[in-house]
Short mmCIF file of C-alpha atoms in Angstrom, two decimals:
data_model
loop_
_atom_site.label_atom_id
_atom_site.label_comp_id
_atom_site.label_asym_id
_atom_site.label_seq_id
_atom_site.Cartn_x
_atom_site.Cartn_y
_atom_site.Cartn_z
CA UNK N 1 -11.99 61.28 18.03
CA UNK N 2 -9.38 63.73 18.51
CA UNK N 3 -5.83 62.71 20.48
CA UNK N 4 -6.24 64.68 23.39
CA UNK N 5 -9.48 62.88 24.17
CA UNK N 6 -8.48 59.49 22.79
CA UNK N 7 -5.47 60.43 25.16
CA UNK N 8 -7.76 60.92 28.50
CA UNK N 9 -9.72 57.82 27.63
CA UNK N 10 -6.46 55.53 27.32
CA UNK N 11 -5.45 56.76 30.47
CA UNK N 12 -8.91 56.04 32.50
CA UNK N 13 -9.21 52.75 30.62
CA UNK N 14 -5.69 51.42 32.29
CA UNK N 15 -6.36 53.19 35.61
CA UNK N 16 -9.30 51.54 36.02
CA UNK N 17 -9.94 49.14 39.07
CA UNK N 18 -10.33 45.47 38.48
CA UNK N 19 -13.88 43.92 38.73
CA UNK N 20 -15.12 42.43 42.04
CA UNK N 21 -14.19 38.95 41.89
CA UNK N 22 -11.37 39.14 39.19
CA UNK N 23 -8.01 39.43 38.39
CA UNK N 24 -6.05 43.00 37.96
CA UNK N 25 -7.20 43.97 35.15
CA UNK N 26 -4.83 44.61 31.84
CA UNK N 27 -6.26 46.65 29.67
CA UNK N 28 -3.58 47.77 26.93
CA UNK N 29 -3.62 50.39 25.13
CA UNK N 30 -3.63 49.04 21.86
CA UNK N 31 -6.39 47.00 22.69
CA UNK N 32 -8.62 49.77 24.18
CA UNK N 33 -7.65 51.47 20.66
CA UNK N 34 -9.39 48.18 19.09
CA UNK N 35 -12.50 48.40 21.12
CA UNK N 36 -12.65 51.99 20.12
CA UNK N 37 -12.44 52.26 16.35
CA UNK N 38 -12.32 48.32 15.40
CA UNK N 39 -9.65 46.40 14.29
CA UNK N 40 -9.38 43.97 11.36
CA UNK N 41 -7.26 40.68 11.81
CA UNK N 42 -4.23 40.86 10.08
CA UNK N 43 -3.61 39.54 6.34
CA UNK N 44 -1.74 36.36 6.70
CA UNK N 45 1.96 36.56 5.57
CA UNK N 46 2.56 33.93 2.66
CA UNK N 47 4.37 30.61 3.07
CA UNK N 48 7.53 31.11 2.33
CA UNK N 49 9.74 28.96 0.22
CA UNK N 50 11.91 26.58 1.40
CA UNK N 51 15.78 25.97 0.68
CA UNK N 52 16.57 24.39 -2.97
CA UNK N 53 17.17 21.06 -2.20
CA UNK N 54 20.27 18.93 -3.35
CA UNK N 55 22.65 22.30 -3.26
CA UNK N 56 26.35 20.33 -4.07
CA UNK N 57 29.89 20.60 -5.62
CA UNK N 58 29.42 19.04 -9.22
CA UNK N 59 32.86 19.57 -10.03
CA UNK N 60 36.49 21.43 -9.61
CA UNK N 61 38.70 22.30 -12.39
CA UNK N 62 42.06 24.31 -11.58
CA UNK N 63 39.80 27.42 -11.74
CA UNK N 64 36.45 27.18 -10.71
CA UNK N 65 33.50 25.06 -9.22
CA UNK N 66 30.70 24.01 -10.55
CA UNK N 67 27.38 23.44 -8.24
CA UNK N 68 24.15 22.30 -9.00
CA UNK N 69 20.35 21.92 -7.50
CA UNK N 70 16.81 20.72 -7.67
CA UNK N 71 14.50 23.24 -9.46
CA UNK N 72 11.92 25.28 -7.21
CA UNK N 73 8.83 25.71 -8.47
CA UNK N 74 7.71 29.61 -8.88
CA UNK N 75 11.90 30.46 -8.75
CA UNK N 76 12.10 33.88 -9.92
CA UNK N 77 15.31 34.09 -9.23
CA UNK N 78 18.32 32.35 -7.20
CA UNK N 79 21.34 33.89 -5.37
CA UNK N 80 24.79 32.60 -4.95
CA UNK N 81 27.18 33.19 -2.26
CA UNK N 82 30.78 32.42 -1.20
CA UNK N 83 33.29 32.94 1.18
CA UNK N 84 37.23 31.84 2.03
CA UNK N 85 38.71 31.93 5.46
CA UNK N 86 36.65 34.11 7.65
CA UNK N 87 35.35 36.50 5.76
CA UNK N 88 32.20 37.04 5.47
CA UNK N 89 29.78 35.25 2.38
CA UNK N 90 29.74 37.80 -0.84
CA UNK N 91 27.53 37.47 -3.91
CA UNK N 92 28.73 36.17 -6.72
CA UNK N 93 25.86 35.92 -8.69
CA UNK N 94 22.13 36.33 -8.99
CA UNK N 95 20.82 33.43 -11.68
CA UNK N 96 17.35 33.38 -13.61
CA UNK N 97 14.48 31.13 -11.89
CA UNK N 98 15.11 28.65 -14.85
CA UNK N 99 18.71 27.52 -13.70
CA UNK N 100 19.83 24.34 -12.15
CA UNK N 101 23.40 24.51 -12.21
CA UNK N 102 26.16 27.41 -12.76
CA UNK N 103 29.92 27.65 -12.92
CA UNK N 104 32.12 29.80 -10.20
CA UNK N 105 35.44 31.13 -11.45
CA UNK N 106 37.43 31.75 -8.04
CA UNK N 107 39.93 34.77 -7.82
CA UNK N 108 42.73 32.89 -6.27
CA UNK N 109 43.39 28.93 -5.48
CA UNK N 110 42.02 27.77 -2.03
CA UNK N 111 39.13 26.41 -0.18
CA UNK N 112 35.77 28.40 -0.40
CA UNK N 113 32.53 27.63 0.87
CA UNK N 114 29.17 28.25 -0.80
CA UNK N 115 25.14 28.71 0.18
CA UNK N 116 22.57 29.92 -1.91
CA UNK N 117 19.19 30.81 -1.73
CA UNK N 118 15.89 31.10 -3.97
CA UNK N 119 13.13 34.04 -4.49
CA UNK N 120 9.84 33.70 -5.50
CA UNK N 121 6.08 35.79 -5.49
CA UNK N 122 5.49 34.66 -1.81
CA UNK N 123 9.69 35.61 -0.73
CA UNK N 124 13.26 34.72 -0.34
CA UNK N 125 13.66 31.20 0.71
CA UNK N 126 16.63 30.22 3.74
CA UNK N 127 20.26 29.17 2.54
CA UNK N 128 21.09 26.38 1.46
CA UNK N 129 23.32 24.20 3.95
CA UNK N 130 26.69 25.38 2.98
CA UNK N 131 28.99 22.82 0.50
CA UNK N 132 33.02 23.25 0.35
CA UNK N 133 35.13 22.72 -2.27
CA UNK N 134 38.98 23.26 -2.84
CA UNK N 135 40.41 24.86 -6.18
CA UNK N 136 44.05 24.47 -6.86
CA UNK N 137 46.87 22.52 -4.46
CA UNK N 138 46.13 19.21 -5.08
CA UNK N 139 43.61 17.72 -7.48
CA UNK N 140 40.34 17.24 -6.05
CA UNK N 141 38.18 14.69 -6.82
CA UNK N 142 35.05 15.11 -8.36
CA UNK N 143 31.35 14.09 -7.35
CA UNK N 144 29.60 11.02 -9.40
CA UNK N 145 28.72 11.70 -13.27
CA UNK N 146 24.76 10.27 -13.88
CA UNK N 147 23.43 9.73 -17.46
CA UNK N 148 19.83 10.69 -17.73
CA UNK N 149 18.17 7.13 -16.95
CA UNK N 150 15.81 5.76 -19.81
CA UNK N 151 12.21 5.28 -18.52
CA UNK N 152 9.95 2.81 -19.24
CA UNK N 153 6.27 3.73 -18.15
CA UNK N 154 4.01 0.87 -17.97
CA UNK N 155 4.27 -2.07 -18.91
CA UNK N 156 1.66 -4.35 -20.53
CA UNK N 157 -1.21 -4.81 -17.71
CA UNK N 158 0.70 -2.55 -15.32
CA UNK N 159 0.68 0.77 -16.36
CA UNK N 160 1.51 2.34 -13.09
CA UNK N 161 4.49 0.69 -13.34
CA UNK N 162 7.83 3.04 -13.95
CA UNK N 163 11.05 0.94 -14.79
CA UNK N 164 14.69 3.43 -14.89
CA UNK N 165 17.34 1.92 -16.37
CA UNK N 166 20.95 4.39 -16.28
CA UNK N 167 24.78 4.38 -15.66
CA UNK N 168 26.70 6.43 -13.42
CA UNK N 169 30.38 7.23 -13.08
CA UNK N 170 33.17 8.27 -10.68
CA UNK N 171 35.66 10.44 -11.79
CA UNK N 172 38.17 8.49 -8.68
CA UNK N 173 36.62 5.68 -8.88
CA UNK N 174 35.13 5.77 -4.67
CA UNK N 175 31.55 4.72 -5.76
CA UNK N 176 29.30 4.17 -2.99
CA UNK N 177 25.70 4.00 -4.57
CA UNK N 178 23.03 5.10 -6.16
CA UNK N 179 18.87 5.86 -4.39
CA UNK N 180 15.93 6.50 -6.46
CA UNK N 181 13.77 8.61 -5.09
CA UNK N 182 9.74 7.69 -6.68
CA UNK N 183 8.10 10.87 -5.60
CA UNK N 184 4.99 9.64 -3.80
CA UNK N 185 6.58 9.33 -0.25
CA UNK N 186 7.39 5.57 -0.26
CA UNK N 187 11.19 4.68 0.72
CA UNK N 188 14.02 5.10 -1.32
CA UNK N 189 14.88 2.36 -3.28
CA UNK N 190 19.01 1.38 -3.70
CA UNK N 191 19.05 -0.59 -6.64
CA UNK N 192 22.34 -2.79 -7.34
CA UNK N 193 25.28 -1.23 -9.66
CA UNK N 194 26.67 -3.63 -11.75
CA UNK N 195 29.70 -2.16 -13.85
CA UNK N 196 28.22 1.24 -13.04
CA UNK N 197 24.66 0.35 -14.32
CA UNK N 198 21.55 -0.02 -12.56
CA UNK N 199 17.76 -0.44 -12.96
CA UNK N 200 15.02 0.04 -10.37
CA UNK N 201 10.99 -0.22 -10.89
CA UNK N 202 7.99 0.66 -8.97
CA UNK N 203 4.58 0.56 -8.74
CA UNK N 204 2.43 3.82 -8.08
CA UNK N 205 -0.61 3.50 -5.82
CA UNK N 206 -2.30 5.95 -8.12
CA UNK N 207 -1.30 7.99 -11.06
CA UNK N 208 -0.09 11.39 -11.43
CA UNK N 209 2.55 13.22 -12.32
CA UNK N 210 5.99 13.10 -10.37
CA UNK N 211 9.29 14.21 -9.70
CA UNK N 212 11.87 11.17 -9.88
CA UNK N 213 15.48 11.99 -8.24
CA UNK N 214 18.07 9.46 -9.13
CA UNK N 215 21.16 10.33 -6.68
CA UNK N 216 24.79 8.80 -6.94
CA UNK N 217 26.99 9.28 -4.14
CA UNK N 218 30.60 8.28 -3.29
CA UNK N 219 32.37 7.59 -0.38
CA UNK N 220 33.85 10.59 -0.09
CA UNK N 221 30.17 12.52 0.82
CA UNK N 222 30.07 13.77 -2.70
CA UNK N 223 26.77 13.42 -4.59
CA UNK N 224 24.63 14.41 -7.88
CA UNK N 225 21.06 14.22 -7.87
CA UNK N 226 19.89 14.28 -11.07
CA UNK N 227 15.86 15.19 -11.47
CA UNK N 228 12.90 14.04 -13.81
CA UNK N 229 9.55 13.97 -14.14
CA UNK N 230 7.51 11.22 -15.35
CA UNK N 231 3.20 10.87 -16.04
CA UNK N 232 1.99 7.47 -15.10
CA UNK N 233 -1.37 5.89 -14.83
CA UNK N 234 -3.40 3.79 -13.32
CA UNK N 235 -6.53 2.20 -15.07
CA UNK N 236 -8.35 1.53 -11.90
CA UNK N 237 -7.98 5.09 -10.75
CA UNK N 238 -11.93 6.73 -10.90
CA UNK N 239 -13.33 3.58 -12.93
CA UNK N 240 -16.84 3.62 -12.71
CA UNK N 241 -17.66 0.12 -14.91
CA UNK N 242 -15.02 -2.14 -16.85
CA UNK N 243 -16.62 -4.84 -18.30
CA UNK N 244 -13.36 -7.25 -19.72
CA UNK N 245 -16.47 -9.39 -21.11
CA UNK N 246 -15.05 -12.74 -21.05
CA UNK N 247 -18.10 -13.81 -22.39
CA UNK N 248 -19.87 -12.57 -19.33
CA UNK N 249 -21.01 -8.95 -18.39
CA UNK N 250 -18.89 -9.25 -15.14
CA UNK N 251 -18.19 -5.67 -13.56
CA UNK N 252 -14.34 -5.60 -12.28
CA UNK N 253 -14.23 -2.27 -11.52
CA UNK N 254 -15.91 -3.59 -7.88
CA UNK N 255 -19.07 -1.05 -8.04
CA UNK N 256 -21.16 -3.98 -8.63
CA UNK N 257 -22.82 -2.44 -12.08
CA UNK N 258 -22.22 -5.95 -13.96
CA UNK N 259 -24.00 -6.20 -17.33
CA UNK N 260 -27.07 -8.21 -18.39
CA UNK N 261 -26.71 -10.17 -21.64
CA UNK N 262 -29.88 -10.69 -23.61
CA UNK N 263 -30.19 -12.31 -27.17
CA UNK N 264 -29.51 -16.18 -26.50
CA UNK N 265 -27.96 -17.52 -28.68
CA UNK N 266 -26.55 -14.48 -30.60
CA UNK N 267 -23.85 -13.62 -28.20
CA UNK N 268 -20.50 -16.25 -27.31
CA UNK N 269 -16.68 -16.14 -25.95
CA UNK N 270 -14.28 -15.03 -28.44
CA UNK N 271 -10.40 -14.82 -28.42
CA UNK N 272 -9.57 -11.38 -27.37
CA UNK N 273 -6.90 -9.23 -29.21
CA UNK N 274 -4.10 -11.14 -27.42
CA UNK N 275 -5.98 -14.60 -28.65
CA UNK N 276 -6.87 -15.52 -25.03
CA UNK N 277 -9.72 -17.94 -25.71
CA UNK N 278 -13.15 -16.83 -24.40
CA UNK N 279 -11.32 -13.05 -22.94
CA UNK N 280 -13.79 -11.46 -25.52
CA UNK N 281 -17.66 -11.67 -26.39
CA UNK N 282 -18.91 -11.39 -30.00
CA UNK N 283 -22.43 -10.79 -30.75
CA UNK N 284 -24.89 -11.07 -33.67
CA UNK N 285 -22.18 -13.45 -35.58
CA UNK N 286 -22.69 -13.49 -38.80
CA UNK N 287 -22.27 -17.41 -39.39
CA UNK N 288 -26.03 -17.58 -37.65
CA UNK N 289 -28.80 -16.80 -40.07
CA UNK N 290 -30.84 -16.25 -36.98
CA UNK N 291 -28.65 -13.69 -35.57
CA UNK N 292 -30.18 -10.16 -36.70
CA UNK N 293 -33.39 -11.83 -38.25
CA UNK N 294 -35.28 -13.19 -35.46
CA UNK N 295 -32.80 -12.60 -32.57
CA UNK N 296 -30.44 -9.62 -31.66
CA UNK N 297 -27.61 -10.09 -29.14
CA UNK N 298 -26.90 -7.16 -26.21
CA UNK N 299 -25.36 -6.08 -23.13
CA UNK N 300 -27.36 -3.48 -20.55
CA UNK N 301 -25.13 -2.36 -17.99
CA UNK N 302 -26.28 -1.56 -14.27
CA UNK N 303 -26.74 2.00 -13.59
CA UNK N 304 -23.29 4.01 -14.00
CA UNK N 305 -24.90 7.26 -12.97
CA UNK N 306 -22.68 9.29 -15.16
CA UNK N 307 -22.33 13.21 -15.28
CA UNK N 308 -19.65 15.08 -16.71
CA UNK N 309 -16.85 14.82 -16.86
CA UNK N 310 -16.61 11.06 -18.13
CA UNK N 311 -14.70 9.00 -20.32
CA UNK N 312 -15.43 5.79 -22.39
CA UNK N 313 -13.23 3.06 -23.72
CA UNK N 314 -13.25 -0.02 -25.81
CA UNK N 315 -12.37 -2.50 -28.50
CA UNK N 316 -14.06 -3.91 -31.39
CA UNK N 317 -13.17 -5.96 -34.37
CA UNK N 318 -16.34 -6.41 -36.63
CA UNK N 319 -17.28 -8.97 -38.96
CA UNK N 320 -16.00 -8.41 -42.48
CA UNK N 321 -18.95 -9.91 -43.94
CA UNK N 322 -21.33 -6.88 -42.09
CA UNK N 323 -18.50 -4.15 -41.38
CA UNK N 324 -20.50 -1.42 -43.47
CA UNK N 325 -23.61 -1.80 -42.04
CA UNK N 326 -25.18 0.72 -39.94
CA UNK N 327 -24.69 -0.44 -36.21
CA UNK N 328 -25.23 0.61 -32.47
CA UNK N 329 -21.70 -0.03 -30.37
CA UNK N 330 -22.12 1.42 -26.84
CA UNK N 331 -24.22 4.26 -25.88
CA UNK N 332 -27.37 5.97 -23.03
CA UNK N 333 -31.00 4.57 -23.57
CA UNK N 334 -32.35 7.48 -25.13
CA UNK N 335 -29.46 8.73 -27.18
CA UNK N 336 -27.73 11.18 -25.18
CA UNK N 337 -24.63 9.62 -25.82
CA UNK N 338 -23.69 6.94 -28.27
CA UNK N 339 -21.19 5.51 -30.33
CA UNK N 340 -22.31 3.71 -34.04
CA UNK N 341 -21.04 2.89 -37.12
CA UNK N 342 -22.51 5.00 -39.80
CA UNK N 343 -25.74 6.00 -39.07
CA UNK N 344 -28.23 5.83 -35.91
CA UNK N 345 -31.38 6.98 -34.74
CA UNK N 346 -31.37 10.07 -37.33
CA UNK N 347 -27.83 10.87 -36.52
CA UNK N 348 -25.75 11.47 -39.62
CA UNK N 349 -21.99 9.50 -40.04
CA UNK N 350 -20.41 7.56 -42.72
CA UNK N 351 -20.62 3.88 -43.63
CA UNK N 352 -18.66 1.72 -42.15
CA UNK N 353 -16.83 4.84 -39.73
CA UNK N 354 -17.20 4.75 -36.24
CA UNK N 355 -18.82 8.25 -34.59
CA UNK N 356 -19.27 9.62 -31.21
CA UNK N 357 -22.34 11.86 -30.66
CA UNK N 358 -23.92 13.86 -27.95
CA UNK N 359 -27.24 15.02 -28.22
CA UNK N 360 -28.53 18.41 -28.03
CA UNK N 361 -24.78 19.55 -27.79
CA UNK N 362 -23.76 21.31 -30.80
CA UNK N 363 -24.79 25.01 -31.57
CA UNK N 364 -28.71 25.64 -31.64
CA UNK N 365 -29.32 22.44 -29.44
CA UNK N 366 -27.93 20.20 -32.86
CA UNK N 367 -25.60 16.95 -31.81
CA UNK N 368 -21.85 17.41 -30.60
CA UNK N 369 -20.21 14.72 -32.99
CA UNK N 370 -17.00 13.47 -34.39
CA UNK N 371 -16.39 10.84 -36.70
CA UNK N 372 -13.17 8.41 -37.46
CA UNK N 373 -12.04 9.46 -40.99
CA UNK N 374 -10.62 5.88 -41.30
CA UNK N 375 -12.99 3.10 -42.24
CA UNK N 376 -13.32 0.21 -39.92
CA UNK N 377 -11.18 -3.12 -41.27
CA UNK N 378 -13.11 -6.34 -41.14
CA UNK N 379 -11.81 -9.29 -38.33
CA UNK N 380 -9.45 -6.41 -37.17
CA UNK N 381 -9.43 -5.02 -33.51
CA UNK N 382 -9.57 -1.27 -33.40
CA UNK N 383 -9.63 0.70 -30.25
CA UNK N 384 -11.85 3.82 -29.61
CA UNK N 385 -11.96 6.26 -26.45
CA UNK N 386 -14.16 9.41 -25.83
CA UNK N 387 -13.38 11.97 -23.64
CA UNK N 388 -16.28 14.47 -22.61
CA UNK N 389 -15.43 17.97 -20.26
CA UNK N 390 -17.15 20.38 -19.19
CA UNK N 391 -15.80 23.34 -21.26
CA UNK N 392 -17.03 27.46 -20.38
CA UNK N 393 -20.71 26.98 -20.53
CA UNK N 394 -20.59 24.43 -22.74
CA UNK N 395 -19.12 20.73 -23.64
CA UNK N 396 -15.79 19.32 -24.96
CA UNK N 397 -15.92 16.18 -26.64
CA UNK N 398 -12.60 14.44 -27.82
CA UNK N 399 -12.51 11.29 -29.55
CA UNK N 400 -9.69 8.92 -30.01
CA UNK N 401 -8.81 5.60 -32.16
CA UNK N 402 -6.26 3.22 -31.11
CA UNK N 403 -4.46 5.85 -28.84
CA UNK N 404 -4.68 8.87 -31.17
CA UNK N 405 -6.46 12.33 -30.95
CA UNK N 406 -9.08 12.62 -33.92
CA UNK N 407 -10.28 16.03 -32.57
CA UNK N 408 -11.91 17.86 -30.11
CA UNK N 409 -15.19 19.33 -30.76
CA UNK N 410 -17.17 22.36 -28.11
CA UNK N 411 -20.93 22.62 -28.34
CA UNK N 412 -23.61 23.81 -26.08
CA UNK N 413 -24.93 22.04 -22.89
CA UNK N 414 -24.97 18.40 -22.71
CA UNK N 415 -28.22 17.09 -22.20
CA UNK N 416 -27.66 14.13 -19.96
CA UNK N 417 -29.52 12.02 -17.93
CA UNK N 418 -27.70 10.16 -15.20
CA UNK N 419 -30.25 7.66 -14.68
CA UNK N 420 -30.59 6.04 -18.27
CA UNK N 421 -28.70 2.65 -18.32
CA UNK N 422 -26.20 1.96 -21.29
CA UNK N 423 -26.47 -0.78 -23.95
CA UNK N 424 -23.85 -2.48 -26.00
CA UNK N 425 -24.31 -4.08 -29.40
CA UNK N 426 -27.72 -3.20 -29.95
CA UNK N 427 -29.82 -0.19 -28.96
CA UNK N 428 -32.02 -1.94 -26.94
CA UNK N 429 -29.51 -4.21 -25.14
CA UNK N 430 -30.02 -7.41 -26.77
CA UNK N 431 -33.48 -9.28 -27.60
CA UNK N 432 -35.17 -12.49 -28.39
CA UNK N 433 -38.23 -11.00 -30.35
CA UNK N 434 -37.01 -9.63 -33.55
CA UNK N 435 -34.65 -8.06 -35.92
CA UNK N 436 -33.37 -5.60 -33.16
CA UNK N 437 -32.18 -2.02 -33.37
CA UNK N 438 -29.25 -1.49 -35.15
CA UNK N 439 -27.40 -4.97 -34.35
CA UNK N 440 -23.47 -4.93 -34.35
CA UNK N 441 -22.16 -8.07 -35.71
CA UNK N 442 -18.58 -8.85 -34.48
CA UNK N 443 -16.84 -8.49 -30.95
CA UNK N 444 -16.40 -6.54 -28.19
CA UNK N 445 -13.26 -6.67 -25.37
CA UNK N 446 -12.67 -4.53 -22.41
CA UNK N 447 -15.35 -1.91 -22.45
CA UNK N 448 -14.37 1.02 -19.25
CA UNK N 449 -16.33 3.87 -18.10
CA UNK N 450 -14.64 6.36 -16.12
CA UNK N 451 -15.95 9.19 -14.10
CA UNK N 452 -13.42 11.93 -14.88
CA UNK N 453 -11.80 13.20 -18.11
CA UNK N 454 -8.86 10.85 -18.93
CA UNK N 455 -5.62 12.60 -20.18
CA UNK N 456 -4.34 11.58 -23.76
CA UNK N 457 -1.21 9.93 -21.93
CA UNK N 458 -3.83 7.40 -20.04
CA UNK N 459 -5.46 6.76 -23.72
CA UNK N 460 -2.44 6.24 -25.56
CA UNK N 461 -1.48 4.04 -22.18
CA UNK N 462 -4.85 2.13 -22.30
CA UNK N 463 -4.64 1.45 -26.30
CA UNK N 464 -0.74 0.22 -25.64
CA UNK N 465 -0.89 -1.66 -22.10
CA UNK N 466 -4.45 -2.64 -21.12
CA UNK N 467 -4.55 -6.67 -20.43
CA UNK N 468 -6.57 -8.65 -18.71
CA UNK N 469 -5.41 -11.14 -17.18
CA UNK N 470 -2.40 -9.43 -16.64
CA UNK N 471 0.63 -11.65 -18.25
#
């Protein structure tokens, strides 16, 4: 349409008399433009980033000021300014997205004020709320020295618990207190100094990663924040089954998939690895001729319903007299997923090494596998964890012993049926009729089945800190 016509039809469009029964009607031009040739809604403009946080006067020396401030993530760059009197704010520097802190040498002795501001992909952020500071005249004191606190993340049977223990400082001696910030939106908390220490705890509601900001202030309004980030679990967090077996197959995880022993007589309470009596089940012992000749001992969970990504974890300490005989120690009905000592069910291994196998994983439809280098010790616990991802088109496996990577193998698709239960100690899940499949003779203690891939921080955490009962 030309502009001389487009012109003629703006004008009758906004001349136009309003419909019987309705308002005048406002017809604008850009919108009669819209109804002409189409308009598209407009691109959204991108969040911008908000003001560094914690912007403050670190320090004054007869020259210069040093400031510092909470990282921003995506901070391509930051911008100082400063002013004296009433002139206006000029730059004085423009720092790389890495920095946290930087040094101002001032041209003359006086009191200048300071902002600064942060750029990232999406923009430039606001200033800063402006901080003062004095250089020269009289000394000016400056804002509370923190040492970087020493974490301790988890403790045993509470591994979402995150205990900071540090020291501050005031360089005159005002000292008004110290806040931890826990970065999951709870309060503050405002543990007690004593002689300029302190030490604060908390317990996550569920794990992650986060940003901890331990800030001392005095009583003159000065402050330091001083940043860190910490990973924490939490072994409930997407637990599917956890079977402690205190000679029971009790289900804790509150699912309701509890465990079905089978095999009487060939399965009892044991001490677990902490020598609680009866924490712990052993099967198949090998002080009962019957056990593994006439009688097999077994757990069948309830139906876990598994699909990748899961994870598996437990403990065993065999029986020295049968530790290099082939076994079965948890795995699917069917064999899509086990884990045995040496061989089982025409998978290959070593004697007396534990493996981890998923069938019809490995290139050409073979099994995905990895086996412990390290043979198993007799009457000795030994932890074990298997970590299985969806990775490209394919599957990830990663095994671990007592809280330590063995490797990570990638095969083909997993072939996996959701629906098959899991058995524990003996292929079949205990029986009263026989020899059994592949009995394990020894015990078994705190046997978890997650629904997402665990992260080798929560393995390392479960091998160190999982107890139950918590002491």
């Amino acid at each position: 349409m030309n502009r001389r016509l487009l012109s003629r039809v703006l004008s009758s469009s906004l001349r136009r008399s309003p419909l019987p029964g309705s308002g005048p009607l406002r017809l604008t031009a850009g919108l009669s433009v819209c109804l002409l040739i189409g308009c598209s809604a407009p691109t959204p403009a991108p969040t911008l980033p908000a003001a560094p946080a914690d912007f403050n006067v670190v320090s004054i020396s007869a020259t210069g000021v040093t400031l510092s401030w909470s990282p921003v993530g995506g901070a391509l760059s930051y911008v100082l300014e400063r002013k004296s009197g009433s002139a206006a704010f000029s730059l004085v520097r423009t720092l790389d997205g890495s920095a946290t802190t930087t040094t101002d040498t001032v041209p003359n002795p006086g009191a200048y004020v300071y902002r600064l501001k942060v750029s990232t992909a999406a923009g430039e952020s606001p200033y800063t709320l402006e901080v003062q500071a004095t250089v020269g005249g009289a000394p000016q004191p400056g804002a509370p020295v923190l040492t970087t606190p020493t974490p301790t993340v988890g403790v045993s049977g509470t591994p979402e618990r995150l205990i900071l223990t540090g020291s501050v400082s005031d360089p005159d001696g005002d000292l008004k207190g110290v806040s931890v910030d826990w970065g999951d939106g709870t309060p503050s908390a405002a543990p007690a100094l004593t002689s300029g220490s302190y030490a604060a705890s908390h317990d996550y509601a569920a794990g992650g990663t986060f940003t901890v900001k331990v800030t001392a202030t005095d009583a003159g309004g000065r402050s330091t924040t001083l940043p860190q980030t910490y990973a924490v679990t939490r072994f409930q967090d997407g637990s599917r089954a956890h079977f402690v077996l205190d000679n029971s197959g009790a289900d804790l995880s509150g699912n309701k998939l509890s465990g079905t022993f089978a095999g009487s007589g060939c399965t009892a309470g044991a001490p677990d690895r902490y020598s609680l009596a009866n924490r712990a089940t052993v099967f198949n012992s090998s002080g009962s001729a019957a056990c593994g000749a006439q009688v097999a001992g077994g757990m069948t969970t309830g139906n876990l319903a598994l699909r990748v990504p899961f994870s598996l974890n437990f403990w065993i300490r065999p029986d020295a007299a049968k530790v290099g005989q082939n076994a079965w120690l948890v795995g699917q009905k069917g064999d899509a997923a086990l884990a045995y000592v040496g061989s089982a069910h025409g998978r290959s291994g070593a004697a007396g090494k534990v493996s981890f196998a998923l069938a019809g994983a490995g290139t050409g439809g073979g099994d995905l596998k990895i086996t412990d280098p390290q043979a198993l010790a007799g009457g000795q616990w030994t932890h074990y964890a298997a970590v299985v991802t969806a990775s490209g088109s394919g599957t990830a496996l990663t095994f671990y012993r007592n809280g330590q990577r063995l490797g990570t193998v990638n095969g083909g698709t997993f072939n996996f049926s959701t629906d098959n239960l899991w058995t524990v100690a003996e292929a079949g899940g205990g029986t009263t009729s026989g020899a059994g499949d592949l009995p394990f003779s020894g015990a078994f203690d705190d046997i978890r089945f997650y629904g997402r891939a665990l992260a080798p921080y929560e393995v390392d955490a479960l091998f160190r800190l999982d107890r139950f009962p918590k002491p």
